[in-house]
Amino acid sequence: MTVALNKTDKATQILNGALQEFLAHGYAGTSMDRVATTAGVSKPTVYNHFQDKEGLFRALVQKIARERFQIKFNSETCSGKPEESLPRLLASMVNTISDDDDYHDFVRLVIGESGRFPELARTFVTYLAKPGLQQMQDYLEQHPEFRFADSQAIAQIILGSAVYMCLTQCILHGHDIMPLSKEHYIDAMVRLMLNSALSEAAQAASTSASVSA
C-alpha cells in the first residue's frame, strides 16, 4: 500500500510516531497502540490508514525513500558532464546517508530484526535499495561517455561501495578504526569511474580498428 503524504496529514503524523516507536522499541516491541499514542491519534485512525504493522513499516520505508533519496536523483544533480555530475551525485548520496542519525538507527533496526523478520529486510531492499540501483543505472545509461557493457553491475558496484563506506564509517562507528573522509572517497570513486570509462572507450576503439583492418 502506497500512501500519498504531505507534511500535515494524519498519515504523516502516524508515520512520524511509528518511526519514533520502531527506533525506541524495535519492530517486535512496537504495537499499533504505542504508535497511536505517540502520534497523538486514536487506534482506529491508525488502522484506517494502515492495515497492519507490516503495512505501516512498509509505508515508513517508502516515506524515507522519497524524502531522503529519490529527490537526490533529479535532473539538476544528474545533468552535465560526468566529471561534474558524478562528484555531485556521489556527494549528495553520501551526505544524505552519513549526516542522518535517524537513518543510521533505522538501518541498525532493519539489520538487527532481519533474522526474525526477513520481510522487513526485503521491504527495505524493495523500496530503498532497488530504486536507488535503477536510478544509478539510468544515470550511467544517460551518459554516453560511460561505455559500460553491464551498467546494472557497475551501478551495483558504485552503490555498494557508497553503502559500505557509510556503513563502516557511520552506522558501525568505525570512523576512527578505518578512517576515510567523504571527500577522499568521492574523489577516489570519481577517478576510478572516469578512468574506467576511458579504458572502455580505448578498448572499443581498438576493437573497431581491428575489425576494420
GROMACS .gro file of C-alpha atoms in nm:
model
  213
    1MET     CA    1   0.000   0.000   0.000
    2THR     CA    2   0.144   0.336  -0.104
    3VAL     CA    3   0.014   0.642   0.079
    4ALA     CA    4   0.018   0.991  -0.069
    5LEU     CA    5   0.161   1.211   0.203
    6ASN     CA    6   0.206   1.573   0.290
    7LYS     CA    7   0.353   1.730   0.599
    8THR     CA    8   0.024   1.796   0.774
    9ASP     CA    9  -0.197   1.493   0.707
   10LYS     CA   10  -0.276   1.215   0.950
   11ALA     CA   11  -0.073   0.957   0.762
   12THR     CA   12   0.246   1.159   0.804
   13GLN     CA   13   0.164   1.216   1.171
   14ILE     CA   14   0.123   0.841   1.220
   15LEU     CA   15   0.442   0.758   1.030
   16ASN     CA   16   0.643   1.006   1.234
   17GLY     CA   17   0.512   0.843   1.551
   18ALA     CA   18   0.586   0.498   1.410
   19LEU     CA   19   0.947   0.591   1.336
   20GLN     CA   20   0.996   0.700   1.697
   21GLU     CA   21   0.845   0.377   1.827
   22PHE     CA   22   1.035   0.144   1.593
   23LEU     CA   23   1.365   0.310   1.679
   24ALA     CA   24   1.293   0.304   2.052
   25HIS     CA   25   1.141  -0.045   2.087
   26GLY     CA   26   1.229  -0.238   1.772
   27TYR     CA   27   0.982  -0.398   1.537
   28ALA     CA   28   0.866  -0.672   1.774
   29GLY     CA   29   0.828  -0.431   2.065
   30THR     CA   30   0.620  -0.178   1.872
   31SER     CA   31   0.243  -0.206   1.880
   32MET     CA   32  -0.024  -0.013   1.696
   33ASP     CA   33  -0.138   0.113   2.039
   34ARG     CA   34   0.206   0.261   2.103
   35VAL     CA   35   0.213   0.421   1.760
   36ALA     CA   36  -0.130   0.575   1.812
   37THR     CA   37  -0.029   0.722   2.148
   38THR     CA   38   0.299   0.864   2.019
   39ALA     CA   39   0.134   1.002   1.706
   40GLY     CA   40  -0.146   1.161   1.908
   41VAL     CA   41  -0.425   0.985   1.721
   42SER     CA   42  -0.673   0.710   1.802
   43LYS     CA   43  -0.600   0.344   1.733
   44PRO     CA   44  -0.887   0.324   1.478
   45THR     CA   45  -0.729   0.617   1.292
   46VAL     CA   46  -0.404   0.420   1.261
   47TYR     CA   47  -0.591   0.119   1.121
   48ASN     CA   48  -0.788   0.342   0.884
   49HIS     CA   49  -0.460   0.441   0.720
   50PHE     CA   50  -0.254   0.122   0.760
   51GLN     CA   51  -0.395  -0.228   0.763
   52ASP     CA   52  -0.139  -0.377   1.000
   53LYS     CA   53   0.208  -0.323   1.145
   54GLU     CA   54   0.382  -0.468   0.842
   55GLY     CA   55   0.192  -0.230   0.614
   56LEU     CA   56   0.282   0.058   0.845
   57PHE     CA   57   0.651  -0.036   0.829
   58ARG     CA   58   0.633  -0.065   0.450
   59ALA     CA   59   0.482   0.282   0.420
   60LEU     CA   60   0.750   0.419   0.652
   61VAL     CA   61   1.026   0.277   0.431
   62GLN     CA   62   0.857   0.431   0.126
   63LYS     CA   63   0.841   0.767   0.304
   64ILE     CA   64   1.212   0.751   0.393
   65ALA     CA   65   1.296   0.660   0.034
   66ARG     CA   66   1.103   0.956  -0.103
   67GLU     CA   67   1.228   1.213   0.145
   68ARG     CA   68   1.593   1.113   0.169
   69PHE     CA   69   1.694   0.954  -0.159
   70GLN     CA   70   1.466   0.983  -0.458
   71ILE     CA   71   1.496   1.361  -0.459
   72LYS     CA   72   1.873   1.323  -0.490
   73PHE     CA   73   1.845   1.173  -0.837
   74ASN     CA   74   1.695   1.480  -1.002
   75SER     CA   75   1.778   1.639  -1.336
   76GLU     CA   76   1.989   1.912  -1.177
   77THR     CA   77   2.207   1.665  -0.988
   78CYS     CA   78   2.248   1.420  -1.276
   79SER     CA   79   2.289   1.659  -1.570
   80GLY     CA   80   2.622   1.776  -1.712
   81LYS     CA   81   2.946   1.606  -1.797
   82PRO     CA   82   3.040   1.305  -1.580
   83GLU     CA   83   3.339   1.485  -1.430
   84GLU     CA   84   3.090   1.742  -1.296
   85SER     CA   85   2.774   1.541  -1.233
   86LEU     CA   86   2.928   1.225  -1.084
   87PRO     CA   87   3.100   1.402  -0.790
   88ARG     CA   88   2.779   1.599  -0.731
   89LEU     CA   89   2.569   1.283  -0.733
   90LEU     CA   90   2.802   1.086  -0.507
   91ALA     CA   91   2.832   1.375  -0.262
   92SER     CA   92   2.455   1.406  -0.246
   93MET     CA   93   2.414   1.034  -0.177
   94VAL     CA   94   2.693   1.005   0.078
   95ASN     CA   95   2.596   1.322   0.265
   96THR     CA   96   2.233   1.210   0.283
   97ILE     CA   97   2.333   0.883   0.448
   98SER     CA   98   2.623   0.995   0.664
   99ASP     CA   99   2.459   1.307   0.811
  100ASP     CA  100   2.130   1.145   0.918
  101ASP     CA  101   2.140   0.987   1.264
  102ASP     CA  102   1.778   0.868   1.242
  103TYR     CA  103   1.859   0.685   0.921
  104HIS     CA  104   2.159   0.519   1.086
  105ASP     CA  105   1.934   0.396   1.368
  106PHE     CA  106   1.676   0.279   1.116
  107VAL     CA  107   1.934   0.072   0.925
  108ARG     CA  108   2.054  -0.080   1.252
  109LEU     CA  109   1.692  -0.167   1.331
  110VAL     CA  110   1.638  -0.339   0.995
  111ILE     CA  111   1.965  -0.533   1.018
  112GLY     CA  112   1.903  -0.631   1.380
  113GLU     CA  113   1.548  -0.751   1.315
  114SER     CA  114   1.609  -0.914   0.976
  115GLY     CA  115   1.683  -1.257   1.125
  116ARG     CA  116   1.344  -1.281   1.294
  117PHE     CA  117   1.156  -1.071   1.040
  118PRO     CA  118   1.314  -1.123   0.696
  119GLU     CA  119   1.020  -0.941   0.534
  120LEU     CA  120   1.147  -0.618   0.692
  121ALA     CA  121   1.481  -0.652   0.515
  122ARG     CA  122   1.304  -0.741   0.189
  123THR     CA  123   1.086  -0.431   0.224
  124PHE     CA  124   1.398  -0.220   0.278
  125VAL     CA  125   1.566  -0.367  -0.031
  126THR     CA  126   1.250  -0.333  -0.242
  127TYR     CA  127   1.171   0.030  -0.165
  128LEU     CA  128   1.515   0.176  -0.088
  129ALA     CA  129   1.795  -0.027  -0.244
  130LYS     CA  130   1.629  -0.138  -0.568
  131PRO     CA  131   1.503   0.208  -0.677
  132GLY     CA  132   1.844   0.353  -0.598
  133LEU     CA  133   2.006   0.088  -0.814
  134GLN     CA  134   1.771   0.163  -1.104
  135GLN     CA  135   1.832   0.536  -1.077
  136MET     CA  136   2.210   0.490  -1.078
  137GLN     CA  137   2.182   0.258  -1.377
  138ASP     CA  138   1.969   0.518  -1.556
  139TYR     CA  139   2.233   0.782  -1.481
  140LEU     CA  140   2.508   0.569  -1.638
  141GLU     CA  141   2.300   0.492  -1.945
  142GLN     CA  142   2.206   0.858  -1.993
  143HIS     CA  143   2.575   0.950  -2.023
  144PRO     CA  144   2.726   0.807  -2.341
  145GLU     CA  145   3.073   0.878  -2.201
  146PHE     CA  146   3.027   0.565  -1.990
  147ARG     CA  147   3.053   0.277  -2.234
  148PHE     CA  148   2.999   0.001  -1.980
  149ALA     CA  149   2.869  -0.326  -2.123
  150ASP     CA  150   2.684  -0.405  -1.800
  151SER     CA  151   2.553  -0.082  -1.648
  152GLN     CA  152   2.348  -0.266  -1.387
  153ALA     CA  153   2.654  -0.440  -1.244
  154ILE     CA  154   2.850  -0.114  -1.243
  155ALA     CA  155   2.560   0.062  -1.068
  156GLN     CA  156   2.563  -0.211  -0.801
  157ILE     CA  157   2.937  -0.165  -0.753
  158ILE     CA  158   2.902   0.214  -0.713
  159LEU     CA  159   2.614   0.191  -0.468
  160GLY     CA  160   2.776  -0.097  -0.284
  161SER     CA  161   3.095   0.100  -0.224
  162ALA     CA  162   2.900   0.405  -0.106
  163VAL     CA  163   2.687   0.198   0.131
  164TYR     CA  164   2.993   0.014   0.263
  165MET     CA  165   3.174   0.342   0.328
  166CYS     CA  166   2.876   0.484   0.518
  167LEU     CA  167   2.816   0.154   0.698
  168THR     CA  168   3.169   0.122   0.833
  169GLN     CA  169   3.229   0.493   0.895
  170CYS     CA  170   2.893   0.595   1.044
  171ILE     CA  171   2.647   0.316   1.119
  172LEU     CA  172   2.905   0.079   1.273
  173HIS     CA  173   3.105   0.364   1.437
  174GLY     CA  174   3.429   0.271   1.259
  175HIS     CA  175   3.545   0.616   1.152
  176ASP     CA  176   3.838   0.614   1.396
  177ILE     CA  177   3.929   0.249   1.325
  178MET     CA  178   3.949   0.266   0.946
  179PRO     CA  179   3.913   0.637   0.869
  180LEU     CA  180   3.804   0.753   0.525
  181SER     CA  181   3.672   1.102   0.468
  182LYS     CA  182   3.374   1.159   0.243
  183GLU     CA  183   3.583   1.386   0.024
  184HIS     CA  184   3.858   1.126  -0.018
  185TYR     CA  185   3.608   0.853  -0.102
  186ILE     CA  186   3.424   1.068  -0.360
  187ASP     CA  187   3.748   1.180  -0.527
  188ALA     CA  188   3.878   0.823  -0.548
  189MET     CA  189   3.550   0.683  -0.684
  190VAL     CA  190   3.520   0.957  -0.946
  191ARG     CA  191   3.877   0.898  -1.067
  192LEU     CA  192   3.814   0.522  -1.079
  193MET     CA  193   3.492   0.565  -1.279
  194LEU     CA  194   3.634   0.817  -1.525
  195ASN     CA  195   3.950   0.611  -1.581
  196SER     CA  196   3.736   0.302  -1.636
  197ALA     CA  197   3.525   0.492  -1.888
  198LEU     CA  198   3.838   0.599  -2.075
  199SER     CA  199   3.968   0.243  -2.072
  200GLU     CA  200   3.638   0.109  -2.207
  201ALA     CA  201   3.641   0.372  -2.484
  202ALA     CA  202   4.001   0.290  -2.580
  203GLN     CA  203   3.926  -0.081  -2.587
  204ALA     CA  204   3.618  -0.024  -2.804
  205ALA     CA  205   3.820   0.193  -3.044
  206SER     CA  206   4.093  -0.071  -3.064
  207THR     CA  207   3.840  -0.345  -3.134
  208SER     CA  208   3.674  -0.136  -3.402
  209ALA     CA  209   4.010  -0.063  -3.567
  210SER     CA  210   4.100  -0.433  -3.567
  211VAL     CA  211   3.770  -0.525  -3.730
  212SER     CA  212   3.812  -0.255  -3.994
  213ALA     CA  213   4.162  -0.375  -4.074
   0.00000   0.00000   0.00000
